[in-house]
mmCIF file of C-alpha atoms and ligand atoms in Angstrom:
data_model
loop_
_atom_site.group_PDB
_atom_site.id
_atom_site.type_symbol
_atom_site.label_atom_id
_atom_site.label_comp_id
_atom_site.label_asym_id
_atom_site.label_seq_id
_atom_site.Cartn_x
_atom_site.Cartn_y
_atom_site.Cartn_z
ATOM 1 C CA MET D 171 -35.788 -56.373 -68.419
ATOM 2 C CA ASN D 172 -38.280 -53.396 -68.663
ATOM 3 C CA VAL D 173 -36.300 -50.169 -67.975
ATOM 4 C CA ASP D 174 -39.311 -47.792 -67.734
ATOM 5 C CA VAL D 175 -40.012 -50.408 -65.060
ATOM 6 C CA ILE D 176 -36.479 -49.476 -63.118
ATOM 7 C CA LEU D 177 -36.471 -45.558 -63.488
ATOM 8 C CA ALA D 178 -40.098 -45.591 -62.119
ATOM 9 C CA ALA D 179 -39.084 -47.414 -59.390
ATOM 10 C CA ILE D 180 -36.150 -45.272 -58.907
ATOM 11 C CA LYS D 181 -38.250 -42.535 -59.124
ATOM 12 C CA ASP D 182 -40.354 -43.312 -56.914
ATOM 13 C CA VAL D 183 -38.153 -42.764 -53.950
ATOM 14 C CA VAL D 184 -36.736 -39.547 -54.904
ATOM 15 C CA PRO D 185 -36.918 -36.799 -56.930
ATOM 16 C CA THR D 186 -35.623 -35.795 -60.107
ATOM 17 C CA PRO D 187 -32.872 -34.760 -60.443
ATOM 18 C CA ALA D 188 -30.907 -36.576 -58.034
ATOM 19 C CA ALA D 189 -27.036 -36.974 -56.779
ATOM 20 C CA LEU D 190 -25.341 -40.357 -56.592
ATOM 21 C CA HIS D 191 -24.088 -38.709 -52.943
ATOM 22 C CA GLU D 192 -23.730 -34.949 -51.894
ATOM 23 C CA PRO D 193 -22.637 -33.612 -48.582
ATOM 24 C CA LEU D 194 -24.811 -32.574 -45.809
ATOM 25 C CA ILE D 195 -22.784 -29.962 -44.736
ATOM 26 C CA ASP D 196 -24.585 -28.872 -41.641
ATOM 27 C CA GLY D 197 -24.833 -28.601 -36.979
ATOM 28 C CA ASN D 198 -21.762 -27.430 -35.804
ATOM 29 C CA ALA D 199 -20.079 -26.952 -39.206
ATOM 30 C CA TRP D 200 -20.228 -23.011 -39.955
ATOM 31 C CA ALA D 201 -19.485 -22.487 -36.133
ATOM 32 C CA TYR D 202 -16.079 -24.988 -35.973
ATOM 33 C CA VAL D 203 -14.445 -23.767 -39.288
ATOM 34 C CA LYS D 204 -15.427 -19.697 -37.809
ATOM 35 C CA ASP D 205 -13.881 -20.851 -35.410
ATOM 36 C CA CYS D 206 -10.589 -22.245 -37.269
ATOM 37 C CA LEU D 207 -10.567 -19.044 -38.768
ATOM 38 C CA ASP D 208 -10.842 -16.068 -36.311
ATOM 39 C CA SER D 209 -8.296 -18.360 -34.871
ATOM 40 C CA GLY D 210 -6.194 -18.035 -37.440
ATOM 41 C CA TRP D 211 -5.574 -21.811 -36.865
ATOM 42 C CA VAL D 212 -6.100 -23.177 -40.519
ATOM 43 C CA SER D 213 -3.228 -25.222 -41.508
ATOM 44 C CA SER D 214 -1.750 -28.789 -40.187
ATOM 45 C CA VAL D 215 -1.425 -28.023 -36.164
ATOM 46 C CA GLY D 216 -4.614 -27.787 -34.779
ATOM 47 C CA SER D 217 -7.900 -28.631 -31.554
ATOM 48 C CA TYR D 218 -9.728 -29.348 -34.323
ATOM 49 C CA VAL D 219 -7.460 -32.448 -35.959
ATOM 50 C CA ASP D 220 -7.464 -33.565 -31.923
ATOM 51 C CA ARG D 221 -10.505 -33.853 -31.450
ATOM 52 C CA LEU D 222 -11.390 -35.664 -34.322
ATOM 53 C CA GLU D 223 -8.854 -38.082 -33.395
ATOM 54 C CA GLN D 224 -10.401 -38.928 -30.252
ATOM 55 C CA ASP D 225 -14.143 -38.585 -31.622
ATOM 56 C CA LEU D 226 -13.121 -40.928 -33.878
ATOM 57 C CA ALA D 227 -11.997 -43.422 -31.685
ATOM 58 C CA VAL D 228 -14.420 -42.786 -29.416
ATOM 59 C CA LEU D 229 -16.899 -43.643 -31.912
ATOM 60 C CA THR D 230 -15.495 -46.522 -33.852
ATOM 61 C CA GLY D 231 -14.322 -48.204 -30.171
ATOM 62 C CA ALA D 232 -10.319 -48.322 -32.387
ATOM 63 C CA LYS D 233 -8.479 -47.395 -29.152
ATOM 64 C CA PHE D 234 -6.316 -44.756 -31.751
ATOM 65 C CA ALA D 235 -7.662 -42.729 -34.340
ATOM 66 C CA VAL D 236 -4.384 -41.190 -36.545
ATOM 67 C CA ALA D 237 -6.143 -38.975 -38.946
ATOM 68 C CA THR D 238 -4.165 -37.648 -43.145
ATOM 69 C CA VAL D 239 -5.469 -35.535 -45.053
ATOM 70 C CA ASN D 240 -7.017 -38.324 -47.167
ATOM 71 C CA GLY D 241 -8.537 -42.056 -47.074
ATOM 72 C CA THR D 242 -5.202 -42.932 -49.707
ATOM 73 C CA ALA D 243 -2.434 -42.063 -47.609
ATOM 74 C CA ALA D 244 -4.124 -43.176 -44.587
ATOM 75 C CA LEU D 245 -4.479 -46.323 -46.550
ATOM 76 C CA HIS D 246 -0.491 -46.090 -48.064
ATOM 77 C CA CYS D 247 0.213 -45.928 -44.076
ATOM 78 C CA CYS D 248 -1.607 -48.446 -43.143
ATOM 79 C CA LEU D 249 0.247 -51.075 -45.486
ATOM 80 C CA LEU D 250 4.047 -49.652 -44.502
ATOM 81 C CA LEU D 251 3.352 -49.730 -40.417
ATOM 82 C CA ALA D 252 1.880 -53.321 -42.381
ATOM 83 C CA GLY D 253 5.769 -54.268 -43.012
ATOM 84 C CA VAL D 254 4.433 -54.032 -46.672
ATOM 85 C CA GLU D 255 8.334 -53.332 -48.441
ATOM 86 C CA SER D 256 9.172 -53.679 -52.113
ATOM 87 C CA GLY D 257 8.428 -56.704 -54.178
ATOM 88 C CA ASP D 258 5.881 -57.914 -51.549
ATOM 89 C CA GLU D 259 2.602 -59.178 -52.682
ATOM 90 C CA VAL D 260 -0.648 -57.635 -52.040
ATOM 91 C CA LEU D 261 -4.148 -59.707 -51.133
ATOM 92 C CA MET D 262 -6.717 -57.745 -52.299
ATOM 93 C CA PRO D 263 -10.167 -57.442 -54.322
ATOM 94 C CA SER D 264 -10.024 -56.560 -58.175
ATOM 95 C CA LEU D 265 -13.948 -55.017 -57.117
ATOM 96 C CA THR D 266 -12.653 -52.063 -55.470
ATOM 97 C CA PHE D 267 -11.677 -48.588 -56.080
ATOM 98 C CA ILE D 268 -8.262 -47.666 -57.059
ATOM 99 C CA ALA D 269 -6.667 -46.141 -54.244
ATOM 100 C CA THR D 270 -6.891 -49.854 -52.585
ATOM 101 C CA ALA D 271 -4.510 -50.899 -55.653
ATOM 102 C CA ASN D 272 -2.632 -47.407 -55.761
ATOM 103 C CA ALA D 273 -1.512 -47.257 -51.970
ATOM 104 C CA ALA D 274 0.626 -50.916 -52.465
ATOM 105 C CA SER D 275 2.053 -49.297 -54.963
ATOM 106 C CA TYR D 276 2.994 -46.904 -53.313
ATOM 107 C CA CYS D 277 5.047 -48.907 -51.056
ATOM 108 C CA GLY D 278 7.115 -50.530 -54.186
ATOM 109 C CA ALA D 279 4.709 -53.838 -53.342
ATOM 110 C CA ILE D 280 2.323 -56.276 -56.380
ATOM 111 C CA PRO D 281 -1.343 -56.323 -56.307
ATOM 112 C CA HIS D 282 -2.570 -60.179 -56.423
ATOM 113 C CA PHE D 283 -6.187 -59.598 -57.159
ATOM 114 C CA VAL D 284 -8.765 -62.409 -55.275
ATOM 115 C CA GLU D 285 -12.022 -62.814 -55.648
ATOM 116 C CA CYS D 286 -15.455 -61.322 -53.900
ATOM 117 C CA GLU D 287 -18.987 -63.430 -53.517
ATOM 118 C CA GLU D 288 -22.595 -62.173 -53.926
ATOM 119 C CA LEU D 289 -23.696 -61.968 -50.506
ATOM 120 C CA THR D 290 -20.916 -59.311 -49.176
ATOM 121 C CA LEU D 291 -19.280 -57.834 -52.485
ATOM 122 C CA GLY D 292 -15.729 -58.021 -50.951
ATOM 123 C CA VAL D 293 -13.133 -61.129 -50.115
ATOM 124 C CA ASP D 294 -14.973 -64.472 -50.164
ATOM 125 C CA PRO D 295 -12.798 -66.206 -47.134
ATOM 126 C CA ILE D 296 -13.752 -69.672 -48.469
ATOM 127 C CA LYS D 297 -12.848 -69.156 -51.766
ATOM 128 C CA LEU D 298 -9.338 -67.097 -50.862
ATOM 129 C CA ALA D 299 -8.726 -69.818 -48.305
ATOM 130 C CA GLU D 300 -8.142 -72.771 -51.094
ATOM 131 C CA TYR D 301 -7.048 -70.180 -53.183
ATOM 132 C CA LEU D 302 -4.253 -70.280 -50.773
ATOM 133 C CA ASN D 303 -4.811 -73.248 -49.747
ATOM 134 C CA ASP D 304 -2.655 -74.049 -53.341
ATOM 135 C CA ILE D 305 -0.820 -71.135 -54.088
ATOM 136 C CA VAL D 306 1.166 -69.581 -51.218
ATOM 137 C CA ASP D 307 4.184 -71.887 -48.659
ATOM 138 C CA ILE D 308 5.324 -71.170 -45.031
ATOM 139 C CA ARG D 309 8.932 -70.415 -44.830
ATOM 140 C CA GLY D 310 10.652 -68.919 -42.573
ATOM 141 C CA GLY D 311 6.872 -67.809 -40.702
ATOM 142 C CA LYS D 312 6.837 -65.770 -43.850
ATOM 143 C CA ALA D 313 3.886 -67.096 -46.298
ATOM 144 C CA VAL D 314 5.531 -66.723 -50.165
ATOM 145 C CA ASN D 315 3.906 -66.910 -53.245
ATOM 146 C CA ARG D 316 5.228 -70.290 -54.440
ATOM 147 C CA GLN D 317 4.666 -68.944 -58.062
ATOM 148 C CA SER D 318 6.167 -66.115 -57.943
ATOM 149 C CA GLY D 319 8.759 -66.371 -55.225
ATOM 150 C CA ARG D 320 7.315 -63.238 -53.455
ATOM 151 C CA THR D 321 6.169 -62.614 -50.071
ATOM 152 C CA VAL D 322 2.756 -62.450 -49.930
ATOM 153 C CA ARG D 323 2.364 -59.790 -47.057
ATOM 154 C CA ALA D 324 -0.771 -58.360 -46.472
ATOM 155 C CA LEU D 325 -4.008 -58.885 -47.078
ATOM 156 C CA VAL D 326 -7.237 -56.027 -47.560
ATOM 157 C CA CYS D 327 -10.139 -56.796 -47.193
ATOM 158 C CA MET D 328 -12.190 -53.806 -48.486
ATOM 159 C CA HIS D 329 -16.564 -53.421 -47.269
ATOM 160 C CA THR D 330 -17.848 -52.236 -50.505
ATOM 161 C CA PHE D 331 -20.712 -49.228 -50.288
ATOM 162 C CA GLY D 332 -20.446 -50.240 -46.989
ATOM 163 C CA HIS D 333 -21.484 -53.097 -46.556
ATOM 164 C CA PRO D 334 -18.966 -55.204 -44.125
ATOM 165 C CA ALA D 335 -17.191 -58.139 -45.819
ATOM 166 C CA ASP D 336 -16.812 -61.679 -43.763
ATOM 167 C CA LEU D 337 -14.255 -60.313 -41.612
ATOM 168 C CA ASP D 338 -13.906 -63.688 -38.999
ATOM 169 C CA PRO D 339 -12.635 -66.368 -41.537
ATOM 170 C CA LEU D 340 -10.723 -63.435 -42.909
ATOM 171 C CA ILE D 341 -9.053 -62.909 -39.401
ATOM 172 C CA LYS D 342 -8.472 -66.599 -39.307
ATOM 173 C CA ILE D 343 -7.039 -67.390 -42.384
ATOM 174 C CA CYS D 344 -4.497 -64.139 -42.057
ATOM 175 C CA GLY D 345 -3.482 -65.365 -38.700
ATOM 176 C CA GLU D 346 -2.751 -68.747 -39.653
ATOM 177 C CA LEU D 347 -0.509 -67.214 -42.775
ATOM 178 C CA GLY D 348 1.530 -65.127 -40.835
ATOM 179 C CA ILE D 349 -0.343 -61.827 -43.600
ATOM 180 C CA VAL D 350 -1.565 -58.412 -42.011
ATOM 181 C CA LEU D 351 -4.888 -57.891 -42.512
ATOM 182 C CA VAL D 352 -5.676 -54.388 -43.248
ATOM 183 C CA GLU D 353 -8.957 -53.013 -43.371
ATOM 184 C CA ASP D 354 -10.201 -50.332 -46.388
ATOM 185 C CA ALA D 355 -12.582 -48.977 -44.283
ATOM 186 C CA ALA D 356 -12.564 -46.018 -46.542
ATOM 187 C CA GLU D 357 -17.001 -46.634 -47.135
ATOM 188 C CA SER D 358 -18.183 -48.024 -43.889
ATOM 189 C CA LEU D 359 -17.936 -45.748 -41.593
ATOM 190 C CA GLY D 360 -20.921 -46.234 -39.056
ATOM 191 C CA SER D 361 -20.994 -49.870 -40.224
ATOM 192 C CA MET D 362 -20.720 -52.683 -37.792
ATOM 193 C CA TYR D 363 -19.230 -56.708 -38.087
ATOM 194 C CA LYS D 364 -21.413 -58.989 -35.294
ATOM 195 C CA GLY D 365 -21.178 -55.428 -33.471
ATOM 196 C CA HIS D 366 -17.886 -54.294 -33.997
ATOM 197 C CA HIS D 367 -17.537 -51.354 -35.793
ATOM 198 C CA CYS D 368 -15.397 -51.737 -38.775
ATOM 199 C CA GLY D 369 -11.917 -51.462 -39.390
ATOM 200 C CA THR D 370 -11.654 -52.282 -35.039
ATOM 201 C CA GLN D 371 -10.484 -55.901 -35.282
ATOM 202 C CA THR D 372 -8.170 -55.860 -37.148
ATOM 203 C CA SER D 373 -4.619 -53.638 -36.835
ATOM 204 C CA LEU D 374 -4.735 -51.724 -38.847
ATOM 205 C CA ALA D 375 -7.885 -49.669 -40.957
ATOM 206 C CA ALA D 376 -8.256 -46.059 -43.247
ATOM 207 C CA LEU D 377 -11.144 -44.319 -43.155
ATOM 208 C CA SER D 378 -11.808 -41.322 -45.972
ATOM 209 C CA PHE D 379 -13.714 -38.134 -45.354
ATOM 210 C CA ASN D 380 -13.698 -37.197 -49.330
ATOM 211 C CA GLY D 381 -16.540 -34.830 -49.902
ATOM 212 C CA ASN D 382 -18.632 -38.364 -51.484
ATOM 213 C CA LYS D 383 -18.622 -40.555 -48.250
ATOM 214 C CA ILE D 384 -21.443 -41.188 -45.476
ATOM 215 C CA VAL D 385 -19.184 -38.331 -43.464
ATOM 216 C CA THR D 386 -16.981 -35.759 -45.251
ATOM 217 C CA SER D 387 -14.089 -33.056 -43.673
ATOM 218 C CA GLY D 388 -13.553 -31.597 -47.471
ATOM 219 C CA GLY D 389 -10.739 -33.851 -47.775
ATOM 220 C CA GLY D 390 -9.794 -36.105 -45.233
ATOM 221 C CA GLY D 391 -8.799 -39.532 -43.577
ATOM 222 C CA ALA D 392 -8.020 -41.824 -40.979
ATOM 223 C CA ILE D 393 -6.393 -44.804 -39.694
ATOM 224 C CA LEU D 394 -7.280 -47.111 -36.652
ATOM 225 C CA THR D 395 -5.206 -49.215 -34.547
ATOM 226 C CA ASN D 396 -5.708 -50.560 -31.400
ATOM 227 C CA ASP D 397 -2.001 -50.895 -31.198
ATOM 228 C CA GLU D 398 0.206 -47.765 -28.937
ATOM 229 C CA ALA D 399 3.050 -48.605 -30.655
ATOM 230 C CA LEU D 400 1.237 -48.709 -34.024
ATOM 231 C CA ALA D 401 -0.463 -45.195 -33.502
ATOM 232 C CA LYS D 402 2.779 -43.355 -32.640
ATOM 233 C CA LYS D 403 4.622 -44.401 -36.253
ATOM 234 C CA ALA D 404 1.350 -43.891 -38.043
ATOM 235 C CA LYS D 405 1.088 -40.378 -36.102
ATOM 236 C CA HIS D 406 5.013 -40.289 -36.964
ATOM 237 C CA ILE D 407 5.077 -40.832 -40.159
ATOM 238 C CA THR D 408 2.027 -38.775 -41.424
ATOM 239 C CA THR D 409 3.609 -35.692 -40.386
ATOM 240 C CA THR D 410 7.509 -35.619 -42.134
ATOM 241 C CA ALA D 411 8.588 -37.865 -38.799
ATOM 242 C CA LYS D 412 9.742 -34.996 -36.906
ATOM 243 C CA VAL D 413 10.708 -35.095 -33.641
ATOM 244 C CA SER D 414 9.693 -32.994 -31.158
ATOM 245 C CA HIS D 415 11.498 -30.196 -29.952
ATOM 246 C CA LYS D 416 11.148 -26.831 -29.330
ATOM 247 C CA TRP D 417 12.485 -25.022 -31.988
ATOM 248 C CA ASN D 418 14.609 -28.245 -33.186
ATOM 249 C CA PHE D 419 13.646 -29.231 -37.574
ATOM 250 C CA ASN D 420 14.699 -33.081 -36.392
ATOM 251 C CA HIS D 421 13.335 -36.023 -38.980
ATOM 252 C CA ASP D 422 14.421 -39.495 -38.029
ATOM 253 C CA GLN D 423 12.978 -40.941 -41.836
ATOM 254 C CA ILE D 424 11.985 -39.929 -44.774
ATOM 255 C CA GLY D 425 8.263 -39.220 -43.184
ATOM 256 C CA PHE D 426 5.388 -37.791 -45.347
ATOM 257 C CA ASN D 427 3.311 -34.456 -44.973
ATOM 258 C CA TYR D 428 0.538 -36.622 -44.742
ATOM 259 C CA ARG D 429 -1.498 -34.278 -42.423
ATOM 260 C CA LEU D 430 -5.297 -33.199 -42.265
ATOM 261 C CA PRO D 431 -5.828 -29.217 -42.231
ATOM 262 C CA ASN D 432 -7.500 -27.690 -38.566
ATOM 263 C CA VAL D 433 -10.208 -26.708 -40.773
ATOM 264 C CA ASN D 434 -10.661 -30.270 -42.462
ATOM 265 C CA ALA D 435 -10.656 -31.091 -39.110
ATOM 266 C CA ALA D 436 -13.294 -28.554 -37.981
ATOM 267 C CA ILE D 437 -15.666 -30.218 -40.317
ATOM 268 C CA GLY D 438 -15.027 -33.403 -40.001
ATOM 269 C CA CYS D 439 -15.927 -33.435 -36.432
ATOM 270 C CA ALA D 440 -19.281 -31.478 -37.090
ATOM 271 C CA GLN D 441 -19.918 -33.503 -39.214
ATOM 272 C CA LEU D 442 -19.412 -37.295 -36.492
ATOM 273 C CA GLU D 443 -21.954 -35.336 -34.913
ATOM 274 C CA SER D 444 -24.518 -35.536 -38.019
ATOM 275 C CA LEU D 445 -23.176 -39.803 -37.982
ATOM 276 C CA PRO D 446 -26.182 -41.306 -36.406
ATOM 277 C CA LYS D 447 -28.671 -39.139 -38.174
ATOM 278 C CA PHE D 448 -26.859 -39.327 -41.455
ATOM 279 C CA LEU D 449 -27.415 -43.364 -40.929
ATOM 280 C CA ALA D 450 -31.330 -43.238 -39.660
ATOM 281 C CA SER D 451 -31.473 -40.867 -42.592
ATOM 282 C CA LYS D 452 -29.234 -44.246 -45.381
ATOM 283 C CA ARG D 453 -30.890 -46.859 -43.328
ATOM 284 C CA HIS D 454 -34.536 -45.331 -43.967
ATOM 285 C CA LEU D 455 -33.436 -44.886 -47.407
ATOM 286 C CA ALA D 456 -32.567 -48.254 -48.018
ATOM 287 C CA GLU D 457 -36.078 -49.728 -46.383
ATOM 288 C CA GLN D 458 -37.718 -46.816 -49.747
ATOM 289 C CA TYR D 459 -36.007 -48.534 -52.222
ATOM 290 C CA ILE D 460 -36.333 -51.967 -50.766
ATOM 291 C CA THR D 461 -40.043 -51.431 -51.065
ATOM 292 C CA ALA D 462 -40.030 -50.070 -54.210
ATOM 293 C CA PHE D 463 -37.908 -52.543 -55.939
ATOM 294 C CA GLU D 464 -39.908 -55.812 -54.424
ATOM 295 C CA ASN D 465 -41.835 -56.703 -57.278
ATOM 296 C CA VAL D 466 -39.650 -55.433 -59.964
ATOM 297 C CA PRO D 467 -38.381 -58.287 -62.107
ATOM 298 C CA ASP D 468 -34.594 -59.294 -63.212
ATOM 299 C CA VAL D 469 -33.561 -57.620 -60.351
ATOM 300 C CA LYS D 470 -32.721 -56.725 -56.269
ATOM 301 C CA VAL D 471 -31.468 -54.095 -54.100
ATOM 302 C CA PHE D 472 -28.499 -55.046 -52.204
ATOM 303 C CA LYS D 473 -29.103 -55.745 -48.378
ATOM 304 C CA GLU D 474 -26.937 -55.608 -45.598
ATOM 305 C CA PRO D 475 -25.143 -59.329 -44.800
ATOM 306 C CA LYS D 476 -26.162 -61.407 -42.347
ATOM 307 C CA HIS D 477 -24.606 -60.489 -38.762
ATOM 308 C CA ALA D 478 -24.038 -56.851 -39.913
ATOM 309 C CA THR D 479 -25.350 -53.295 -39.868
ATOM 310 C CA SER D 480 -24.359 -51.626 -43.229
ATOM 311 C CA ASN D 481 -24.448 -48.185 -43.251
ATOM 312 C CA TYR D 482 -25.872 -47.578 -46.503
ATOM 313 C CA TRP D 483 -23.580 -45.485 -47.831
ATOM 314 C CA LEU D 484 -24.388 -46.092 -51.418
ATOM 315 C CA ASN D 485 -27.271 -48.359 -52.017
ATOM 316 C CA THR D 486 -26.859 -50.715 -54.778
ATOM 317 C CA ILE D 487 -29.581 -52.313 -57.289
ATOM 318 C CA LEU D 488 -28.140 -55.233 -58.878
ATOM 319 C CA LEU D 489 -29.852 -56.890 -62.260
ATOM 320 C CA ASP D 490 -29.757 -60.637 -62.442
ATOM 321 C CA LYS D 491 -27.391 -62.368 -63.981
ATOM 322 C CA ALA D 492 -28.985 -62.562 -67.620
ATOM 323 C CA SER D 493 -29.924 -58.861 -67.547
ATOM 324 C CA THR D 494 -26.000 -57.574 -67.450
ATOM 325 C CA SER D 495 -26.656 -56.510 -71.243
ATOM 326 C CA ASN D 496 -29.015 -54.260 -69.661
ATOM 327 C CA LEU D 497 -25.962 -52.638 -67.734
ATOM 328 C CA GLU D 498 -25.819 -49.972 -70.287
ATOM 329 C CA THR D 499 -29.165 -49.001 -71.364
ATOM 330 C CA LEU D 500 -30.058 -47.987 -68.022
ATOM 331 C CA LEU D 501 -27.069 -46.146 -67.818
ATOM 332 C CA GLU D 502 -27.997 -43.978 -70.160
ATOM 333 C CA ALA D 503 -31.369 -44.306 -69.056
ATOM 334 C CA THR D 504 -31.179 -42.428 -65.397
ATOM 335 C CA ASN D 505 -27.954 -40.128 -66.212
ATOM 336 C CA SER D 506 -30.253 -38.735 -69.501
ATOM 337 C CA THR D 507 -32.466 -37.784 -67.891
ATOM 338 C CA GLY D 508 -31.243 -36.877 -64.285
ATOM 339 C CA THR D 509 -30.994 -39.368 -61.884
ATOM 340 C CA MET D 510 -27.209 -39.660 -61.016
ATOM 341 C CA THR D 511 -26.517 -43.788 -61.094
ATOM 342 C CA ARG D 512 -22.609 -45.443 -62.099
ATOM 343 C CA PRO D 513 -21.744 -48.908 -62.210
ATOM 344 C CA ALA D 514 -19.347 -50.338 -60.096
ATOM 345 C CA TRP D 515 -15.057 -48.967 -60.868
ATOM 346 C CA ASN D 516 -13.881 -50.998 -63.519
ATOM 347 C CA LEU D 517 -12.666 -54.213 -61.584
ATOM 348 C CA MET D 518 -8.534 -53.861 -61.047
ATOM 349 C CA HIS D 519 -7.052 -56.114 -62.591
ATOM 350 C CA ARG D 520 -8.824 -54.974 -66.111
ATOM 351 C CA LEU D 521 -6.752 -51.869 -65.704
ATOM 352 C CA PRO D 522 -3.662 -50.991 -67.736
ATOM 353 C CA MET D 523 -1.058 -50.832 -64.942
ATOM 354 C CA TYR D 524 -2.508 -53.404 -62.923
ATOM 355 C CA ASP D 525 -3.506 -56.371 -65.880
ATOM 356 C CA SER D 526 -0.053 -58.164 -65.398
ATOM 357 C CA CYS D 527 -0.508 -58.578 -61.502
ATOM 358 C CA PRO D 528 -0.970 -62.043 -60.211
ATOM 359 C CA CYS D 529 -4.707 -62.914 -59.645
ATOM 360 C CA MET D 530 -6.704 -66.382 -58.602
ATOM 361 C CA ASN D 531 -10.488 -66.532 -60.971
ATOM 362 C CA LEU D 532 -12.400 -64.280 -60.782
ATOM 363 C CA GLU D 533 -15.421 -65.140 -62.053
ATOM 364 C CA VAL D 534 -17.857 -63.107 -59.744
ATOM 365 C CA SER D 535 -15.511 -60.322 -59.200
ATOM 366 C CA GLU D 536 -16.641 -59.936 -63.250
ATOM 367 C CA ASN D 537 -20.122 -60.366 -63.372
ATOM 368 C CA LEU D 538 -20.398 -58.733 -59.959
ATOM 369 C CA SER D 539 -18.953 -55.588 -61.791
ATOM 370 C CA ALA D 540 -21.181 -56.217 -64.454
ATOM 371 C CA ARG D 541 -24.537 -56.623 -62.475
ATOM 372 C CA ILE D 542 -23.875 -53.357 -59.963
ATOM 373 C CA LEU D 543 -26.123 -51.078 -60.378
ATOM 374 C CA ASN D 544 -25.466 -47.124 -57.790
ATOM 375 C CA VAL D 545 -28.102 -44.952 -57.215
ATOM 376 C CA PRO D 546 -29.118 -42.239 -55.341
ATOM 377 C CA SER D 547 -27.819 -43.000 -51.841
ATOM 378 C CA SER D 548 -27.422 -39.060 -50.399
ATOM 379 C CA ALA D 549 -28.593 -38.746 -47.101
ATOM 380 C CA ARG D 550 -30.882 -35.898 -47.724
ATOM 381 C CA LEU D 551 -32.788 -38.057 -49.742
ATOM 382 C CA GLY D 552 -33.355 -40.441 -46.350
ATOM 383 C CA ASP D 553 -36.165 -37.391 -45.619
ATOM 384 C CA LEU D 554 -36.136 -38.664 -42.038
HETATM 385 C C1 PLP S 728 -12.621 -43.049 -51.080
HETATM 386 C C2 PLP S 728 -11.914 -44.211 -51.048
HETATM 387 C C3 PLP S 728 -11.360 -44.570 -50.792
HETATM 388 C C4 PLP S 728 -9.799 -43.243 -50.644
HETATM 389 O O1 PLP S 728 -10.346 -42.167 -50.985
HETATM 390 P P1 PLP S 728 -9.446 -40.358 -50.621
HETATM 391 O O2 PLP S 728 -10.526 -39.961 -51.793
HETATM 392 O O3 PLP S 728 -8.398 -41.130 -50.529
HETATM 393 O O4 PLP S 728 -10.075 -40.273 -48.922
HETATM 394 C C5 PLP S 728 -10.289 -45.839 -50.486
HETATM 395 N N1 PLP S 728 -10.786 -46.640 -51.133
HETATM 396 C C6 PLP S 728 -12.511 -46.529 -51.253
HETATM 397 C C7 PLP S 728 -12.341 -48.035 -51.653
HETATM 398 C C8 PLP S 728 -12.287 -46.396 -51.411
HETATM 399 O O5 PLP S 728 -14.083 -45.600 -51.580
#
């Protein structure tokens, strides 16, 4: 592999220096934040929170959206609402951000890592079906891991770097086994799977508006659901489980202060208005990378899966299997010359707190994580 050729191809597309993903705060953000500051409604109650929830429902087609303080909190509540209890197992890819595994741990559950496929970078439905067929018994309508004796309550599928996982077969597998499918859609705002927005075809999904995501509210997240009862519960447990009353402080269960401040929601509302522009710009940037790397040997630019329209949150250069030994050199060469690149996350089953969790054969995940190089992907680099 010729590292200089790869470096040159990246520098053909983006200026130096370039961050991996920086926010582009534009449009009405200043006006909406000023409105919060002027009115004093800066904290956990205010009209921008309601508006953000409505705007998200309209944008995604989900019936309900509940804003949260961050994506991890949204994911934690999704799992609680999915019925995840202490001692349950939660299936999830090992190739994911730490929040996916931590959210299961916060419920007292045990992450159980499953394999990804190269086509989508998400959970491999064929291997998952075979695996569950081997290890799961149905007892009293529940999926039970025959090896551990624990209930397999949920599967979290994650749409890696904004590329939708193959949802249809996952929905089918989970439906047959009585496993709740939850989407970690933190990276996939604006991504479509067969014409449906990610996070709207399953019972619960989590979004993130962290500073590095396609749309940011400074920090924030949301729960998407089509189920009115779940939406009400989501609102309740994320807002300290307070029973509405003119003056009494009454709480009917242990809730969380996972409320999104209004000032953050205000930024989020403005950012959502810019999302169509960001999506166009990021698609353009992806096309530029694809063109620049067309004739570069030993690597390819990851393209959106069939049946999907990705948001291209992060652009990924995928090294050939024979070139994995060059990943460190590439990271060094780019980062030391002002082009910020990052590898994939360390796989969850390699981390000390999760290395004894159950897992299936993770050959492909291991392989992918040694081949992924994420390159500068900020919306402003799309040059539209
Ligand atoms: C960003 C992200 C989250 C949640 O992030 P917060 O920083 O808590 O908003 C969860 N899962 C994945 C895959 C993410 O990329």
